[in-house]
mmCIF file with all atom_site columns, C-alpha atoms in Angstrom:
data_model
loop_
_atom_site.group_PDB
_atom_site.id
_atom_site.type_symbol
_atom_site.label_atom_id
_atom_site.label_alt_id
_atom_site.label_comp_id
_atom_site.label_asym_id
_atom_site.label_entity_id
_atom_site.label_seq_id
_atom_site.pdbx_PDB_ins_code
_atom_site.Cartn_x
_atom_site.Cartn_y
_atom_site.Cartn_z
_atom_site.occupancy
_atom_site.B_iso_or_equiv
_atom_site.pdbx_formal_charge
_atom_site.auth_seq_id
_atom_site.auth_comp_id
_atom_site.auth_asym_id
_atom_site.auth_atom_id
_atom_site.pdbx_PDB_model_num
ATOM 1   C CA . UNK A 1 1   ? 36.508 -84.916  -108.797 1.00 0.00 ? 1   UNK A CA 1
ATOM 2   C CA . UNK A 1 2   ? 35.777 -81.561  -110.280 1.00 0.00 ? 2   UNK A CA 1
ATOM 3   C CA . UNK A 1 3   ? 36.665 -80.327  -113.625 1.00 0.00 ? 3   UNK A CA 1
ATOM 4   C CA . UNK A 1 4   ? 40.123 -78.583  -112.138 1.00 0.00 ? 4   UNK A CA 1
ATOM 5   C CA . UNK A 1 5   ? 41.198 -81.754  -109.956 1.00 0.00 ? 5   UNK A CA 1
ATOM 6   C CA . UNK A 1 6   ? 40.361 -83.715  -112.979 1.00 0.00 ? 6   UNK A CA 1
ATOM 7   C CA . UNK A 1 7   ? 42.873 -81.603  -115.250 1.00 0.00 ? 7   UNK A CA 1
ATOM 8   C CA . UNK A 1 8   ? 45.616 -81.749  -112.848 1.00 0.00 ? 8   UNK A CA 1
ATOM 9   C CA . UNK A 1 9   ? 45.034 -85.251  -112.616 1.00 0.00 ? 9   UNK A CA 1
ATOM 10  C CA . UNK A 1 10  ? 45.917 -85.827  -116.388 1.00 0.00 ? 10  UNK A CA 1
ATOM 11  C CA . UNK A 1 11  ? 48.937 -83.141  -116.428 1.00 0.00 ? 11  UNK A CA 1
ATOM 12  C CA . UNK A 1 12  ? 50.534 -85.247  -113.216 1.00 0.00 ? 12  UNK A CA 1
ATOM 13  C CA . UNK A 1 13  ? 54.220 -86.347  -114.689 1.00 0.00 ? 13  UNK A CA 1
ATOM 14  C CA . UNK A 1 14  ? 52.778 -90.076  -114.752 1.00 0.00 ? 14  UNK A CA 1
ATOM 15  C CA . UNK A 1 15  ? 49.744 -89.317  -116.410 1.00 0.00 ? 15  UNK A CA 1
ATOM 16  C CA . UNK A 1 16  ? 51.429 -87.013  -118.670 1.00 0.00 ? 16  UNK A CA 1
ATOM 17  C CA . UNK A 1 17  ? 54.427 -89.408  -119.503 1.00 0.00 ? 17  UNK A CA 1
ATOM 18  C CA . UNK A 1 18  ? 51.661 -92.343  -120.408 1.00 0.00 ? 18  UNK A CA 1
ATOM 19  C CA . UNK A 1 19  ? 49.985 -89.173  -122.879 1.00 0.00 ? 19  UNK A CA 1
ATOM 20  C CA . UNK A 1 20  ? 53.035 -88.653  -124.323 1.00 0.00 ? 20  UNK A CA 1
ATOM 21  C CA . UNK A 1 21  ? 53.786 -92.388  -124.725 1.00 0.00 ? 21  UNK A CA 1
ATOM 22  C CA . UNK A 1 22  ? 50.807 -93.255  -126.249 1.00 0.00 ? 22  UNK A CA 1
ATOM 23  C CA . UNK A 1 23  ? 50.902 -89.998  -129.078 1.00 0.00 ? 23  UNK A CA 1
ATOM 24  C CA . UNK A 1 24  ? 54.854 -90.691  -129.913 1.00 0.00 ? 24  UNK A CA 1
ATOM 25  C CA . UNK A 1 25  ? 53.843 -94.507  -130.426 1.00 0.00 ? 25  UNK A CA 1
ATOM 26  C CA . UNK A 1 26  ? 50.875 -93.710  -132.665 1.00 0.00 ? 26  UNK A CA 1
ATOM 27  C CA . UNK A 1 27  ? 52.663 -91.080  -134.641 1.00 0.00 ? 27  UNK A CA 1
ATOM 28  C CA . UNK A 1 28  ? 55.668 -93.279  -134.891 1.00 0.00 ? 28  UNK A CA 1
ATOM 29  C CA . UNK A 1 29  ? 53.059 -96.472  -136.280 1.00 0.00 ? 29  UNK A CA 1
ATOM 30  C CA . UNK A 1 30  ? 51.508 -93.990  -138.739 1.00 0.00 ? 30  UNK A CA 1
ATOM 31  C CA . UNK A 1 31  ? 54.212 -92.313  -140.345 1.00 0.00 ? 31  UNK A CA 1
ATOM 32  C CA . UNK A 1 32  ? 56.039 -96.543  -140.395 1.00 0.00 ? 32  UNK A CA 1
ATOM 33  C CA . UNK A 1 33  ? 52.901 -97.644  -142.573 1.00 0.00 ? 33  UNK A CA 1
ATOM 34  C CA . UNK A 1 34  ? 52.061 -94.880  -143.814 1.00 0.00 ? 34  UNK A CA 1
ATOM 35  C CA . UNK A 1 35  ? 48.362 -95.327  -142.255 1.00 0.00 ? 35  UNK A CA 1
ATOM 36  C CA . UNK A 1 36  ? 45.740 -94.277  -140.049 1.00 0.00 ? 36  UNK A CA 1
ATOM 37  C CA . UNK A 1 37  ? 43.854 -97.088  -139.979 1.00 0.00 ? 37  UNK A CA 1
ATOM 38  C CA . UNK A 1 38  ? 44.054 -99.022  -137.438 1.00 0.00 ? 38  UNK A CA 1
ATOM 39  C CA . UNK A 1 39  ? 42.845 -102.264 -138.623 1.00 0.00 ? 39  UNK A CA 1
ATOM 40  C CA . UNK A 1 40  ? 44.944 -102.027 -141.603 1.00 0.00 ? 40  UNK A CA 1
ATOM 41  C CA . UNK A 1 41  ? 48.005 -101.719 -139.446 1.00 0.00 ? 41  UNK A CA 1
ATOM 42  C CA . UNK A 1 42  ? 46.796 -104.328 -137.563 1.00 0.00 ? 42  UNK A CA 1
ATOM 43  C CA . UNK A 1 43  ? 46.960 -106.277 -140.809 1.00 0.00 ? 43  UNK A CA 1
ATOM 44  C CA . UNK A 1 44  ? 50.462 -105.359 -141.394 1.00 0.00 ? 44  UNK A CA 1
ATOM 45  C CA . UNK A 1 45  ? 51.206 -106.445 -137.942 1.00 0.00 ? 45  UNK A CA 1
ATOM 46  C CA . UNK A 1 46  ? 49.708 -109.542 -138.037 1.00 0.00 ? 46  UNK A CA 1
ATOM 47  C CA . UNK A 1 47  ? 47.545 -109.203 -135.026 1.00 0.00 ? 47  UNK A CA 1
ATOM 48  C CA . UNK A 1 48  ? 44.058 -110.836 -135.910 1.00 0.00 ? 48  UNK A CA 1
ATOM 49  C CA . UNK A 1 49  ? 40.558 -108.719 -135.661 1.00 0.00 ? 49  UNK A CA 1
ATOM 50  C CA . UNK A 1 50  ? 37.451 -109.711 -135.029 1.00 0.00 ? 50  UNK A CA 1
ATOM 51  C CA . UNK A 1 51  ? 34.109 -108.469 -134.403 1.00 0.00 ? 51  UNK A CA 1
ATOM 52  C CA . UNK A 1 52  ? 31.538 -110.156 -132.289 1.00 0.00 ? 52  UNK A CA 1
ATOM 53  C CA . UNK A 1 53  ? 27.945 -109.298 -131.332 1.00 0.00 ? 53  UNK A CA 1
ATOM 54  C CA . UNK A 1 54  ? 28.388 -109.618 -128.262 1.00 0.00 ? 54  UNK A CA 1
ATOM 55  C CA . UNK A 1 55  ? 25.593 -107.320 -126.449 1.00 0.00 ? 55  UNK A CA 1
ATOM 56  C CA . UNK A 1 56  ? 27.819 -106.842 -122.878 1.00 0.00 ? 56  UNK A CA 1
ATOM 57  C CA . UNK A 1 57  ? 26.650 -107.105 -119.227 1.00 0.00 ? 57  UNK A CA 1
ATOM 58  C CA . UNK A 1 58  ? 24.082 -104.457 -117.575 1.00 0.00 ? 58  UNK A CA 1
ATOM 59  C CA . UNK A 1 59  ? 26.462 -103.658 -115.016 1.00 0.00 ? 59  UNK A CA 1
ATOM 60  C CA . UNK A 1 60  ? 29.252 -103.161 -117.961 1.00 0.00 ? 60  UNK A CA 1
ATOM 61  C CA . UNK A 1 61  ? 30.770 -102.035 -121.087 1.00 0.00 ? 61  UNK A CA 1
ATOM 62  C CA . UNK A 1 62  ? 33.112 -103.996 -123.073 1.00 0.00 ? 62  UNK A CA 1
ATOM 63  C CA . UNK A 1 63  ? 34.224 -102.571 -126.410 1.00 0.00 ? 63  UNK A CA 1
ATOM 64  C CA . UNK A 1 64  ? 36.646 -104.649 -127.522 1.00 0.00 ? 64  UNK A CA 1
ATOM 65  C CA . UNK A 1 65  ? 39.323 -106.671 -125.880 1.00 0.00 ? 65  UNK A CA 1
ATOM 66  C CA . UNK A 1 66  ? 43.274 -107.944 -126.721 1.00 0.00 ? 66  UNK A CA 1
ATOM 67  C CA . UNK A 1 67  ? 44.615 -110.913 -126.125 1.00 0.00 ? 67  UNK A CA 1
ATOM 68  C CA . UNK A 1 68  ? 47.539 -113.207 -127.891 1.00 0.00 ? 68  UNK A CA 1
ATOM 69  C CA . UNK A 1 69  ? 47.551 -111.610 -130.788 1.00 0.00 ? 69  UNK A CA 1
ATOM 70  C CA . UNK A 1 70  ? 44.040 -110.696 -131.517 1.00 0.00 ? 70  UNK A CA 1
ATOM 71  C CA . UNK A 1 71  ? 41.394 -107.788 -130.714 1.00 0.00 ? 71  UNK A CA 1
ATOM 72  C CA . UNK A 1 72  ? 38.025 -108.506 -130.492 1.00 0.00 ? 72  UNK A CA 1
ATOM 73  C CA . UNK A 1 73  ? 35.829 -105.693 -130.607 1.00 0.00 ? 73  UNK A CA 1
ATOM 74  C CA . UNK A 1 74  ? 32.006 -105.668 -129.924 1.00 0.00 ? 74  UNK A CA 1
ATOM 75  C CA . UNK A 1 75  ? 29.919 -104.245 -132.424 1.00 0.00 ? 75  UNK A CA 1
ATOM 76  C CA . UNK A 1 76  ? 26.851 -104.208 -130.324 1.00 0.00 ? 76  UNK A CA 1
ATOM 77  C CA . UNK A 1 77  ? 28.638 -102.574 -127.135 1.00 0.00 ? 77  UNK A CA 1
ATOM 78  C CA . UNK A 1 78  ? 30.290 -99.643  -129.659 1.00 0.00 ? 78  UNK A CA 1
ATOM 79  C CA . UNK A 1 79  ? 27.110 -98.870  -131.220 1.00 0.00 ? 79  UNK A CA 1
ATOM 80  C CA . UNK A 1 80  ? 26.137 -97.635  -127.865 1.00 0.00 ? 80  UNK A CA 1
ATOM 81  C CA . UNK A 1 81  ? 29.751 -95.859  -127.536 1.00 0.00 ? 81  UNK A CA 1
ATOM 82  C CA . UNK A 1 82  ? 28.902 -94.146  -130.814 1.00 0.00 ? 82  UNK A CA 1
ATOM 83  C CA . UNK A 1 83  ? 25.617 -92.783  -130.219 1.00 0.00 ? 83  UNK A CA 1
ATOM 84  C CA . UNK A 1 84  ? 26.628 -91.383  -127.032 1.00 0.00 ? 84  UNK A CA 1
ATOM 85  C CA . UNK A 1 85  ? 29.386 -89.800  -128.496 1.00 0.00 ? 85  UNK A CA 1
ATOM 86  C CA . UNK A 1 86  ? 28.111 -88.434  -131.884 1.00 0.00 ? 86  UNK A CA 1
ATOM 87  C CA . UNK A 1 87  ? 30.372 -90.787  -133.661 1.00 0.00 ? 87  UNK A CA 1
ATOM 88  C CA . UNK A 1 88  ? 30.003 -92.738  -137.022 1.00 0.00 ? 88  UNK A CA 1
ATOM 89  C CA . UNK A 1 89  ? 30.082 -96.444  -136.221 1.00 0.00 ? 89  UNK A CA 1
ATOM 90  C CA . UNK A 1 90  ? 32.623 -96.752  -138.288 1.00 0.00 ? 90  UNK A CA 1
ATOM 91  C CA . UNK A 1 91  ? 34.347 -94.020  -136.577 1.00 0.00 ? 91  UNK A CA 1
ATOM 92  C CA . UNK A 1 92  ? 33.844 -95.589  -133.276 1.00 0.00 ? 92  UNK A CA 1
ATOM 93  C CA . UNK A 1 93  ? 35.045 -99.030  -134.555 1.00 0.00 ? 93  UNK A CA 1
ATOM 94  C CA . UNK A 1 94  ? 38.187 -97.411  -135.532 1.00 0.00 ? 94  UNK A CA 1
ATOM 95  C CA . UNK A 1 95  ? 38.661 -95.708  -132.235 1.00 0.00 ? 95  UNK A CA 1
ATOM 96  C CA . UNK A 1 96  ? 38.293 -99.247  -130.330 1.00 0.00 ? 96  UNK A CA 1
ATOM 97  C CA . UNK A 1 97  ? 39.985 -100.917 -132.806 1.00 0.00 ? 97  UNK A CA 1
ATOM 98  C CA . UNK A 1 98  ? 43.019 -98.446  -132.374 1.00 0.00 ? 98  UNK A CA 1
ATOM 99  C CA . UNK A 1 99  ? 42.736 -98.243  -128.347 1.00 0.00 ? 99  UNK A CA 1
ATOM 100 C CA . UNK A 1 100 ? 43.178 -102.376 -128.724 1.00 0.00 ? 100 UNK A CA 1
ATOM 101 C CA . UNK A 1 101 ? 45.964 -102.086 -130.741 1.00 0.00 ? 101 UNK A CA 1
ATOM 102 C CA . UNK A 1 102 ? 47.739 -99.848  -128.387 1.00 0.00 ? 102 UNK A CA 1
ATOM 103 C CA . UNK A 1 103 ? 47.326 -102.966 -125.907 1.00 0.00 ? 103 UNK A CA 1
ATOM 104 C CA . UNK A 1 104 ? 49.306 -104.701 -128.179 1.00 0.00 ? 104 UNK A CA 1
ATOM 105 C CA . UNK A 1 105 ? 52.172 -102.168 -128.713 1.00 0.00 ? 105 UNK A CA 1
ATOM 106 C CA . UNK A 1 106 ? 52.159 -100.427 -124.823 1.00 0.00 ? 106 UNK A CA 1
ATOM 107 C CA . UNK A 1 107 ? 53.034 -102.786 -122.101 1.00 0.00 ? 107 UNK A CA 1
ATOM 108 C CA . UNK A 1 108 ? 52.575 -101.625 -118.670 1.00 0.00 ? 108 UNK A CA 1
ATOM 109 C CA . UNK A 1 109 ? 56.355 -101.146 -117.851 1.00 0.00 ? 109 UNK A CA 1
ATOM 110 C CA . UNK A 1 110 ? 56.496 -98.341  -120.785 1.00 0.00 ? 110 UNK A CA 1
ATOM 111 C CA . UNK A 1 111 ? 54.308 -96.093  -118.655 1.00 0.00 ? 111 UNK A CA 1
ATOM 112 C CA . UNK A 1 112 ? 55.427 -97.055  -114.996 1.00 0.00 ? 112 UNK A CA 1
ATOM 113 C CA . UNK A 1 113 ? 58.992 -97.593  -113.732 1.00 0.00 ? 113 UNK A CA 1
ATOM 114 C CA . UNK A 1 114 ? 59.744 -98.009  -109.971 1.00 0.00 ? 114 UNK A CA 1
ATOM 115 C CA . UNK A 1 115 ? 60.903 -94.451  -109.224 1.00 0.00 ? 115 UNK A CA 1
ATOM 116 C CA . UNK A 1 116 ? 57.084 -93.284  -110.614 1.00 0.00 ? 116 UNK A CA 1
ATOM 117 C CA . UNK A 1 117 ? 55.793 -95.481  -108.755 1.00 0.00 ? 117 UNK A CA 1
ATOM 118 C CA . UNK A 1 118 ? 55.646 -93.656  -105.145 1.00 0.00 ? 118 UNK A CA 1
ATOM 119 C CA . UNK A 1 119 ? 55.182 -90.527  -106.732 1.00 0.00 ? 119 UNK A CA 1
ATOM 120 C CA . UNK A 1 120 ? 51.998 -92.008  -108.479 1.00 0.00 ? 120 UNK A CA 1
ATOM 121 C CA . UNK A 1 121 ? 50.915 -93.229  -105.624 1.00 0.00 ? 121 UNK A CA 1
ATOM 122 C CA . UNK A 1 122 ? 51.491 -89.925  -103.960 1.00 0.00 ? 122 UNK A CA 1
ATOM 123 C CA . UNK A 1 123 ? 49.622 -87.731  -106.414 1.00 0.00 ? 123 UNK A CA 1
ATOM 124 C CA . UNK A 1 124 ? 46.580 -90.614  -106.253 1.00 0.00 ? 124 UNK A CA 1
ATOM 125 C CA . UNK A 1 125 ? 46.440 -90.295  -103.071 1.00 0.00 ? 125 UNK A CA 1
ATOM 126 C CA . UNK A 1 126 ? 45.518 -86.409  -103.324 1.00 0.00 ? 126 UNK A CA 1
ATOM 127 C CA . UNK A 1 127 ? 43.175 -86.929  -105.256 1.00 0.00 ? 127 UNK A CA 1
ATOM 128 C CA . UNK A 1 128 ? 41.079 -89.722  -103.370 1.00 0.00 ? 128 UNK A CA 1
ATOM 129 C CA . UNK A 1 129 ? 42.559 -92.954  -105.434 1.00 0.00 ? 129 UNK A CA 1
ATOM 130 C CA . UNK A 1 130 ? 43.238 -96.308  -103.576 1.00 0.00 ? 130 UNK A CA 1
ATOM 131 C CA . UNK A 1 131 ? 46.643 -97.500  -104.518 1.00 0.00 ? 131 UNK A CA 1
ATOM 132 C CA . UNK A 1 132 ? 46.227 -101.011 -105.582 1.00 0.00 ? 132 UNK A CA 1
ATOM 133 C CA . UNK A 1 133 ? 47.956 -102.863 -108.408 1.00 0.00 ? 133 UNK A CA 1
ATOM 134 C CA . UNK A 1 134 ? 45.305 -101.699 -110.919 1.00 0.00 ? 134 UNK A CA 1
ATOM 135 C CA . UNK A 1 135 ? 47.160 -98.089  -111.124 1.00 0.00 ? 135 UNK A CA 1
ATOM 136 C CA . UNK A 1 136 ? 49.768 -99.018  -113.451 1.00 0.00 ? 136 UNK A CA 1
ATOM 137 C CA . UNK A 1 137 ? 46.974 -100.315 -115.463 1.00 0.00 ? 137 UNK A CA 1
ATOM 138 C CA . UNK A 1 138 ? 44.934 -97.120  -115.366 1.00 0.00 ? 138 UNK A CA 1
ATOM 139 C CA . UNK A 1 139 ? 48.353 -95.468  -116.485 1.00 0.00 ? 139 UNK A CA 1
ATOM 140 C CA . UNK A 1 140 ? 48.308 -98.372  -119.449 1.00 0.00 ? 140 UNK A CA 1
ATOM 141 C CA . UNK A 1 141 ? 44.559 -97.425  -120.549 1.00 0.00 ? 141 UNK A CA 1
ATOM 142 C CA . UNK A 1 142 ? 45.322 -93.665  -120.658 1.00 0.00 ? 142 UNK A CA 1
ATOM 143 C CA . UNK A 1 143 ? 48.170 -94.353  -122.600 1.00 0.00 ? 143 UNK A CA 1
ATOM 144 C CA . UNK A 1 144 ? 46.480 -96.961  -125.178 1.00 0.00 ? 144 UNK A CA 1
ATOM 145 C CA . UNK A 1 145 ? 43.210 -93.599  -125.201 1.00 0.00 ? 145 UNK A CA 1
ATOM 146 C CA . UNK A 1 146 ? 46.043 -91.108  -126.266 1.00 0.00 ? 146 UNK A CA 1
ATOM 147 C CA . UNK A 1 147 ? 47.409 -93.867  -128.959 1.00 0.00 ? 147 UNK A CA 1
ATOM 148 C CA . UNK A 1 148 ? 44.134 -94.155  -130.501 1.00 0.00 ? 148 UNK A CA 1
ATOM 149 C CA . UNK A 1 149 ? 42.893 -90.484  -130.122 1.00 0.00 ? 149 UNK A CA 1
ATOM 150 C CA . UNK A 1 150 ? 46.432 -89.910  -131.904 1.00 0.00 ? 150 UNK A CA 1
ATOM 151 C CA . UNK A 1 151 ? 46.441 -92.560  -134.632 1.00 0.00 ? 151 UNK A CA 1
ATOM 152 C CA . UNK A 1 152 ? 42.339 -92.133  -136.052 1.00 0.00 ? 152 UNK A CA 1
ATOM 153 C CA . UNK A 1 153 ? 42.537 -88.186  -135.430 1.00 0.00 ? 153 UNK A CA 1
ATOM 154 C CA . UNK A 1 154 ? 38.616 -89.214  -133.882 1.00 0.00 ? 154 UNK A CA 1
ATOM 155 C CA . UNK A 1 155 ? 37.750 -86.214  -131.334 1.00 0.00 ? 155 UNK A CA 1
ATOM 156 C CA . UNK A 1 156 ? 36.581 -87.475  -128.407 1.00 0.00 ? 156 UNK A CA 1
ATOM 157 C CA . UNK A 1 157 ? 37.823 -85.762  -124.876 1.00 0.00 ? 157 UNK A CA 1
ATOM 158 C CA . UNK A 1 158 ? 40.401 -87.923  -123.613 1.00 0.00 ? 158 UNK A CA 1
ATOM 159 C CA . UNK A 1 159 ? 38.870 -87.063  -120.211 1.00 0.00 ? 159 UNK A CA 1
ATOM 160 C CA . UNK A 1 160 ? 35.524 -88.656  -121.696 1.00 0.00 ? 160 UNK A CA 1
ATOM 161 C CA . UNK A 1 161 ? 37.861 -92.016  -121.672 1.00 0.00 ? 161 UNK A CA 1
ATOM 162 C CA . UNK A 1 162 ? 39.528 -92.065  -118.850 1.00 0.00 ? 162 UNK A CA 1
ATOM 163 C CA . UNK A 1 163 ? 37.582 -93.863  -115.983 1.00 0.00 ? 163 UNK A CA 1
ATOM 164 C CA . UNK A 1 164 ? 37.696 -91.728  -112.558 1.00 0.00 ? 164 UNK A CA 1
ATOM 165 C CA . UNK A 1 165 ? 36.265 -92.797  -109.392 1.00 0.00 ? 165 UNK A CA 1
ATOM 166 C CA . UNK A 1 166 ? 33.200 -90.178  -109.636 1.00 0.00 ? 166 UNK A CA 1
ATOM 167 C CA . UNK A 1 167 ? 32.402 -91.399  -113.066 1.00 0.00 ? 167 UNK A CA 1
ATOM 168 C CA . UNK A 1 168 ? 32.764 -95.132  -112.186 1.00 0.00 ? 168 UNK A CA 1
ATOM 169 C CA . UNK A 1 169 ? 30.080 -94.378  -109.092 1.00 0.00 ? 169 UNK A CA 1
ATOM 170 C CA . UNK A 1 170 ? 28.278 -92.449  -111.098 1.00 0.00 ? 170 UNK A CA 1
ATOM 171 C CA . UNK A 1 171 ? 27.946 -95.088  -113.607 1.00 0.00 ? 171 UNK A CA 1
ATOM 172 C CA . UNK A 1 172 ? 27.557 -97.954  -111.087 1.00 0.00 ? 172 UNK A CA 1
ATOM 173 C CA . UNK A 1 173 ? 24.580 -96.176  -108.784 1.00 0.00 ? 173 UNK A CA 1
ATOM 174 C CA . UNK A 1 174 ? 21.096 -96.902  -109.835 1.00 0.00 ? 174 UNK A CA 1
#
C-alpha cells in the first residue's frame, strides 16, 4: 500500500471513528485523574502491571499484553521498540503500557457496530484486505494506538503502529 492508499486508509469513517474513540477516551482518563501516566492510572484503576523479560519469538514482537485485569509488558521486546524508534525506554514503556490500558477501557463493540460493518468490509476490500473476524480487532488496535499516542503525548506516527498487509510481509519475508 503506498503512502496515499495508506492515508485514506486511516481517514475511512471506521478507521477514523476508532481515532477518534481512542483520543476522546484518553483525554477523558487524563483530565478524570488528572494524569498522563499511564501506569499511575492504571494504579487508580486497579488493573495490575507487570514487567517480564520475556525476550519474544523470532518470527514476533510482543510488547506487552492485557488480560483479566492485568498488563504485562516486556521489557526486553520494548527495548527493541525503543531503539527503533528513537524513544527513551522509559518513554516506550509508557507508550505500551498506555496502548494496554486502552485494551482495558476499548472493547471491540466501541469501534464496530453492525451498520460499519459492510462498509468496513467494503473499504478493506479496496484496499486489498481479507475480511475475516480479525477486522474489528484491527479497528480495536488502532483505537487502543490513538489512546496511548493521546494519553503519553509520545510522537510516534500512528501509521508506524498500525500493522498493514505490506508491512506484515515485509516483516515476515526473509
Amino acid at each position: 500500500m503506498n503512502g496515499d492508499a495508506e492515508s485514506n486508509a486511516r481517514d475511512s469513517p471506521p478507521v477514523s471513528k476508532a481515532i477518534q474513540l481512542g483520543r476522546k477516551r484518553a483525554r477523558s482518563l487524563r483530565d478524570t485523574h488528572e494524569s498522563e501516566d499511564p501506569l499511575t492510572i492504571a494504579d487508580e484503576l486497579g488493573v495490575e502491571v507487570t514487567m517480564d523479560d520475556w525476550d519474544g519469538l523470532s518470527t514476533m514482537s510482543l510488547f506487552g499484553t492485557y488480560a483479566n485485569g492485568r498488563i504485562t509488558l516486556y521489557v526486553n521486546q520494548i527495548d527493541g521498540f525503543a531503539e527503533t524508534h528513537a524513544l527513551s525506554r522509559t518513554a516506550a514503556l509508557r507508550l505500551v503500557c498506555a496502548h494496554e490500558l486502552g485494551h482495558h477501557l476499548i472493547e471491540t463493540n466501541d469501534v464496530v457496530t453492525r451498520e460499519q460493518s459492510s462498509v468496513f468490509r467494503d473499504i478493506l476490500t479496496v484496499f486489498g484486505v481479507t475480511t475475516r473476524p480479525s477486522n474489528g480487532r484491527r479497528l480495536v488496535e488502532t483505537a487502543t494506538h490513538a489512546f496511548a499516542l493521546e494519553l503519553t503525548g509520545v510522537d510516534v506516527p500512528l501509521e508506524s503502529l498500525v500493522e498493514t498487509p505490506e508491512r506484515r510481509q515485509r516483516r515476515d519475508s526473509p
